Amino acid sequence: MADVEALKKEAGIEACKFVKDGMKVGLGTGSTVKHTVIELGRRMSEEGLQIVGVPTSLATEKLAIEVGIPLVQLSDIDGLDIVIDGADEYDPRFQLIKGGGAALLREKIVAQESGSMVVVADDRKKVETLGAFPLPIEVTPFSHEATVRALSRLLDCRVNIRMAGDGPVFTDNGNMIADAHTGPTISDPIGLETKILMIAGVVQVGLFNNMCDAVVLAGENGVETILNPAGRLEN
Ligand code: 5RP
């Protein structure tokens, strides 16, 4: 069994091949893409790569500053060339579940502003049908119990507010995360995203549909780049 941490590092570093001089780069969140951020910082200091970054979380902002990537605000630029980010699951149509690290709202805004999206993952993230990983949904603290009940009725499954020790997890935006235990049943992620977003109290859902252009996937037999045939990237 290959060391998962080693696989994450391999995928994270390999994805840097998509980043070229002068690009504006969305910097994702998580234990896989952290290797991308570190490698981009290394290429800047050792190889003269010039980029600017937009982080998708406070944790990534801190790391990017540590490794020397200059940061800009999304509001001050006209879009990004690319975002590189992790995922909790991806299906054969390159639809994703994200938000395991509670950063889904900023991640989705950054992905929406990006000309392309590359996902870095180890091969445990590849699934036939989304949903074995509990679906993260960012909800307002106000009346979150009612929002959880509405989600549970809609999805017909258990929905829990994510906890850290005795208290709820709060996102970088001051919201909470409701995790929906749908099981691997999400065969229509686009339809489901639309329905979930109609519930008042829902800020965003961790279904990333029609956003991912390529997955850089590390497994026991090495790392491969799988291009979405309907996507915006070439190898
Ligand atoms: C954070 C995310 C992460 O990208 C996702 O959870 C994957 O993280 P990791 O690479 O640590 O498995 O969506 O909100």
CSV table of C-alpha atoms and ligand atoms in Angstrom, one decimal:
chain,number,residue,atom,x,y,z
A,1,MET,CA,0.0,0.0,0.0
A,2,ALA,CA,1.6,3.3,-1.1
A,3,ASP,CA,2.0,6.0,1.5
A,4,VAL,CA,-1.0,8.3,1.0
A,5,GLU,CA,1.0,11.4,2.0
A,6,ALA,CA,3.6,10.5,-0.7
A,7,LEU,CA,0.9,10.2,-3.3
A,8,LYS,CA,-0.6,13.5,-2.3
A,9,LYS,CA,2.8,15.2,-2.7
A,10,GLU,CA,3.3,13.6,-6.1
A,11,ALA,CA,0.0,14.8,-7.4
A,12,GLY,CA,0.4,18.2,-5.9
A,13,ILE,CA,3.8,18.8,-7.5
A,14,GLU,CA,2.9,17.3,-10.9
A,15,ALA,CA,0.0,19.7,-11.3
A,16,CYS,CA,2.4,22.7,-11.3
A,17,LYS,CA,3.2,21.8,-14.9
A,18,PHE,CA,0.0,23.7,-15.8
A,19,VAL,CA,1.3,26.9,-14.3
A,20,LYS,CA,3.2,29.2,-16.6
A,21,ASP,CA,5.0,32.5,-16.2
A,22,GLY,CA,2.7,35.5,-15.7
A,23,MET,CA,-0.3,33.5,-14.7
A,24,LYS,CA,-2.8,34.4,-12.1
A,25,VAL,CA,-3.4,31.3,-10.1
A,26,GLY,CA,-6.1,30.2,-7.7
A,27,LEU,CA,-4.6,28.4,-4.7
A,28,GLY,CA,-6.9,25.7,-3.3
A,29,THR,CA,-7.1,24.3,0.2
A,30,GLY,CA,-6.2,21.0,1.7
A,31,SER,CA,-3.5,18.5,2.4
A,32,THR,CA,-2.9,17.6,-1.3
A,33,VAL,CA,-2.8,21.1,-2.8
A,34,LYS,CA,-0.6,22.4,-0.1
A,35,HIS,CA,2.2,20.6,-2.0
A,36,THR,CA,1.3,22.6,-5.1
A,37,VAL,CA,1.6,25.8,-3.1
A,38,ILE,CA,4.9,24.9,-1.7
A,39,GLU,CA,6.3,23.8,-5.1
A,40,LEU,CA,5.1,27.0,-6.7
A,41,GLY,CA,6.9,29.0,-4.0
A,42,ARG,CA,10.0,26.9,-4.7
A,43,ARG,CA,9.8,27.6,-8.5
A,44,MET,CA,9.4,31.3,-7.8
A,45,SER,CA,12.5,31.5,-5.6
A,46,GLU,CA,14.7,29.0,-7.4
A,47,GLU,CA,13.6,29.2,-11.0
A,48,GLY,CA,12.3,32.8,-11.4
A,49,LEU,CA,8.7,31.8,-12.0
A,50,GLN,CA,6.5,34.9,-11.8
A,51,ILE,CA,2.9,34.4,-10.7
A,52,VAL,CA,0.3,36.0,-8.4
A,53,GLY,CA,-2.1,33.9,-6.4
A,54,VAL,CA,-5.6,34.1,-4.9
A,55,PRO,CA,-6.0,31.8,-1.9
A,56,THR,CA,-9.2,30.0,-1.2
A,57,SER,CA,-8.9,30.0,2.6
A,58,LEU,CA,-7.1,31.7,5.5
A,59,ALA,CA,-4.9,28.6,5.9
A,60,THR,CA,-3.8,28.7,2.3
A,61,GLU,CA,-3.2,32.5,2.5
A,62,LYS,CA,-0.8,31.9,5.4
A,63,LEU,CA,1.0,29.1,3.6
A,64,ALA,CA,1.3,31.2,0.4
A,65,ILE,CA,2.8,34.1,2.3
A,66,GLU,CA,5.2,31.8,4.0
A,67,VAL,CA,6.5,30.4,0.7
A,68,GLY,CA,6.6,33.8,-1.0
A,69,ILE,CA,3.8,33.8,-3.5
A,70,PRO,CA,2.5,37.4,-3.9
A,71,LEU,CA,-1.3,37.5,-3.3
A,72,VAL,CA,-3.9,39.7,-5.0
A,73,GLN,CA,-7.7,40.1,-4.3
A,74,LEU,CA,-10.1,38.6,-6.8
A,75,SER,CA,-11.9,42.0,-6.8
A,76,ASP,CA,-8.8,43.7,-8.1
A,77,ILE,CA,-8.2,41.5,-11.1
A,78,ASP,CA,-10.2,40.4,-14.1
A,79,GLY,CA,-10.3,36.7,-13.5
A,80,LEU,CA,-7.7,33.9,-13.0
A,81,ASP,CA,-5.9,31.8,-15.5
A,82,ILE,CA,-6.2,28.6,-13.5
A,83,VAL,CA,-7.1,27.2,-10.1
A,84,ILE,CA,-5.5,24.1,-8.6
A,85,ASP,CA,-7.4,22.5,-5.8
A,86,GLY,CA,-8.1,19.2,-4.0
A,87,ALA,CA,-11.4,17.3,-4.0
A,88,ASP,CA,-13.1,14.8,-1.8
A,89,GLU,CA,-14.6,12.8,-4.7
A,90,TYR,CA,-14.7,13.0,-8.4
A,91,ASP,CA,-17.0,11.0,-10.7
A,92,PRO,CA,-16.5,9.8,-14.4
A,93,ARG,CA,-18.0,13.1,-15.6
A,94,PHE,CA,-15.5,15.1,-13.6
A,95,GLN,CA,-18.2,16.4,-11.2
A,96,LEU,CA,-16.8,16.9,-7.7
A,97,ILE,CA,-17.6,16.9,-4.0
A,98,LYS,CA,-15.5,19.4,-2.2
A,99,GLY,CA,-15.6,21.1,1.2
A,100,GLY,CA,-14.0,18.4,3.4
A,101,GLY,CA,-11.7,21.2,4.7
A,102,ALA,CA,-14.7,23.6,5.1
A,103,ALA,CA,-13.4,26.0,2.4
A,104,LEU,CA,-16.1,25.3,-0.2
A,105,LEU,CA,-17.5,28.8,-0.6
A,106,ARG,CA,-14.3,30.6,-1.3
A,107,GLU,CA,-13.1,27.6,-3.4
A,108,LYS,CA,-16.2,27.8,-5.6
A,109,ILE,CA,-16.0,31.6,-6.0
A,110,VAL,CA,-12.3,31.2,-7.1
A,111,ALA,CA,-13.1,28.3,-9.4
A,112,GLN,CA,-15.9,30.3,-11.0
A,113,GLU,CA,-13.5,33.1,-11.7
A,114,SER,CA,-10.9,30.8,-13.2
A,115,GLY,CA,-10.3,30.0,-16.9
A,116,SER,CA,-9.6,26.4,-15.9
A,117,MET,CA,-9.6,24.1,-12.9
A,118,VAL,CA,-7.1,21.3,-12.1
A,119,VAL,CA,-7.9,18.9,-9.3
A,120,VAL,CA,-5.1,17.2,-7.4
A,121,ALA,CA,-6.0,13.9,-5.7
A,122,ASP,CA,-4.9,10.4,-4.7
A,123,ASP,CA,-6.8,7.6,-6.3
A,124,ARG,CA,-9.1,7.0,-3.2
A,125,LYS,CA,-11.0,10.1,-4.5
A,126,LYS,CA,-12.2,8.4,-7.7
A,127,VAL,CA,-15.8,7.1,-7.5
A,128,GLU,CA,-18.5,5.9,-9.8
A,129,THR,CA,-21.2,7.8,-8.0
A,130,LEU,CA,-20.8,10.7,-5.7
A,131,GLY,CA,-21.9,10.7,-2.1
A,132,ALA,CA,-20.0,8.1,0.0
A,133,PHE,CA,-18.1,11.2,1.3
A,134,PRO,CA,-20.7,13.2,3.3
A,135,LEU,CA,-21.8,16.2,1.2
A,136,PRO,CA,-20.6,19.5,2.8
A,137,ILE,CA,-23.1,22.3,2.8
A,138,GLU,CA,-22.3,25.7,4.2
A,139,VAL,CA,-25.2,27.1,6.1
A,140,THR,CA,-25.9,30.3,8.1
A,141,PRO,CA,-25.6,30.0,11.9
A,142,PHE,CA,-29.0,31.7,12.1
A,143,SER,CA,-31.6,29.0,12.4
A,144,HIS,CA,-29.2,26.4,11.3
A,145,GLU,CA,-31.3,23.7,13.1
A,146,ALA,CA,-34.2,24.5,10.7
A,147,THR,CA,-31.9,24.5,7.7
A,148,VAL,CA,-30.6,21.1,8.7
A,149,ARG,CA,-34.2,19.8,9.0
A,150,ALA,CA,-35.1,21.2,5.6
A,151,LEU,CA,-31.9,19.5,4.1
A,152,SER,CA,-32.7,16.3,5.8
A,153,ARG,CA,-36.3,16.3,4.4
A,154,LEU,CA,-35.0,17.2,0.9
A,155,LEU,CA,-32.2,14.6,0.8
A,156,ASP,CA,-34.0,12.0,2.9
A,157,CYS,CA,-30.9,11.3,4.9
A,158,ARG,CA,-29.0,12.2,8.1
A,159,VAL,CA,-27.5,15.7,8.1
A,160,ASN,CA,-25.2,16.8,10.9
A,161,ILE,CA,-23.6,20.1,11.8
A,162,ARG,CA,-19.8,19.5,11.6
A,163,MET,CA,-18.2,19.7,15.1
A,164,ALA,CA,-14.7,20.3,16.3
A,165,GLY,CA,-14.6,19.0,19.9
A,166,ASP,CA,-17.5,20.5,21.8
A,167,GLY,CA,-18.4,23.3,19.4
A,168,PRO,CA,-19.4,23.6,15.7
A,169,VAL,CA,-16.8,24.2,13.0
A,170,PHE,CA,-17.0,27.8,11.7
A,171,THR,CA,-15.9,28.6,8.2
A,172,ASP,CA,-13.6,31.5,7.2
A,173,ASN,CA,-16.9,33.3,6.4
A,174,GLY,CA,-18.4,32.8,9.9
A,175,ASN,CA,-20.8,30.1,8.7
A,176,MET,CA,-21.3,26.4,9.7
A,177,ILE,CA,-21.0,23.2,7.7
A,178,ALA,CA,-23.8,20.7,7.5
A,179,ASP,CA,-22.6,17.3,6.3
A,180,ALA,CA,-25.3,15.3,4.4
A,181,HIS,CA,-24.9,11.5,4.6
A,182,THR,CA,-26.5,10.7,1.2
A,183,GLY,CA,-24.5,7.6,0.5
A,184,PRO,CA,-23.2,7.0,-3.0
A,185,THR,CA,-26.5,8.0,-4.6
A,186,ILE,CA,-25.8,11.3,-6.3
A,187,SER,CA,-26.4,10.4,-9.9
A,188,ASP,CA,-27.7,13.9,-10.9
A,189,PRO,CA,-25.3,16.3,-9.2
A,190,ILE,CA,-26.5,19.3,-11.3
A,191,GLY,CA,-30.1,18.7,-10.4
A,192,LEU,CA,-29.2,18.2,-6.7
A,193,GLU,CA,-27.1,21.3,-6.6
A,194,THR,CA,-30.0,23.4,-7.9
A,195,LYS,CA,-32.4,21.9,-5.3
A,196,ILE,CA,-30.1,22.4,-2.4
A,197,LEU,CA,-29.4,26.0,-3.3
A,198,MET,CA,-33.1,26.8,-3.2
A,199,ILE,CA,-33.2,26.2,0.6
A,200,ALA,CA,-33.0,29.5,2.5
A,201,GLY,CA,-30.2,29.2,5.0
A,202,VAL,CA,-27.9,27.4,2.5
A,203,VAL,CA,-25.0,29.5,1.6
A,204,GLN,CA,-23.3,27.1,-0.8
A,205,VAL,CA,-23.0,23.4,-1.5
A,206,GLY,CA,-19.9,21.4,-2.1
A,207,LEU,CA,-21.0,20.0,-5.5
A,208,PHE,CA,-18.7,21.5,-8.1
A,209,ASN,CA,-20.4,20.8,-11.4
A,210,ASN,CA,-18.9,21.4,-14.9
A,211,MET,CA,-15.9,23.1,-13.4
A,212,CYS,CA,-13.1,20.6,-13.4
A,213,ASP,CA,-10.9,20.4,-16.6
A,214,ALA,CA,-8.4,17.8,-15.4
A,215,VAL,CA,-7.5,15.6,-12.5
A,216,VAL,CA,-3.9,14.9,-11.6
A,217,LEU,CA,-4.2,11.6,-9.9
A,218,ALA,CA,-1.6,9.7,-7.9
A,219,GLY,CA,-1.8,6.0,-7.3
A,220,GLU,CA,0.4,3.1,-6.6
A,221,ASN,CA,1.4,2.9,-10.3
A,222,GLY,CA,2.4,6.6,-10.5
A,223,VAL,CA,0.8,9.8,-11.3
A,224,GLU,CA,-1.4,10.4,-14.3
A,225,THR,CA,-3.2,13.5,-15.7
A,226,ILE,CA,-6.8,12.7,-16.8
A,227,LEU,CA,-8.2,15.4,-19.1
A,228,ASN,CA,-11.9,16.1,-19.1
A,229,PRO,CA,-12.8,15.7,-22.8
A,230,ALA,CA,-15.4,18.4,-22.4
A,231,GLY,CA,-12.9,20.6,-20.6
A,232,ARG,CA,-10.7,23.7,-21.4
A,233,LEU,CA,-7.2,22.2,-21.0
A,234,GLU,CA,-4.7,20.4,-23.2
A,235,ASN,CA,-1.9,18.3,-21.9
B,1,5RP,C1,-11.4,21.9,1.3
B,1,5RP,C2,-11.5,20.9,0.2
B,1,5RP,C3,-10.3,20.1,-0.1
B,1,5RP,O1,-9.8,20.4,-1.3
B,1,5RP,C4,-10.7,18.6,-0.1
B,1,5RP,O2,-11.3,18.3,1.2
B,1,5RP,C5,-9.5,17.7,-0.3
B,1,5RP,O3,-8.6,17.8,0.7
B,1,5RP,P1,-7.4,16.9,0.9
B,1,5RP,O4,-6.5,17.1,-0.3
B,1,5RP,O5,-6.8,17.2,2.2
B,1,5RP,O6,-7.9,15.4,0.9
B,1,5RP,O7,-12.5,20.8,-0.6
B,1,5RP,O8,-12.6,22.5,1.5
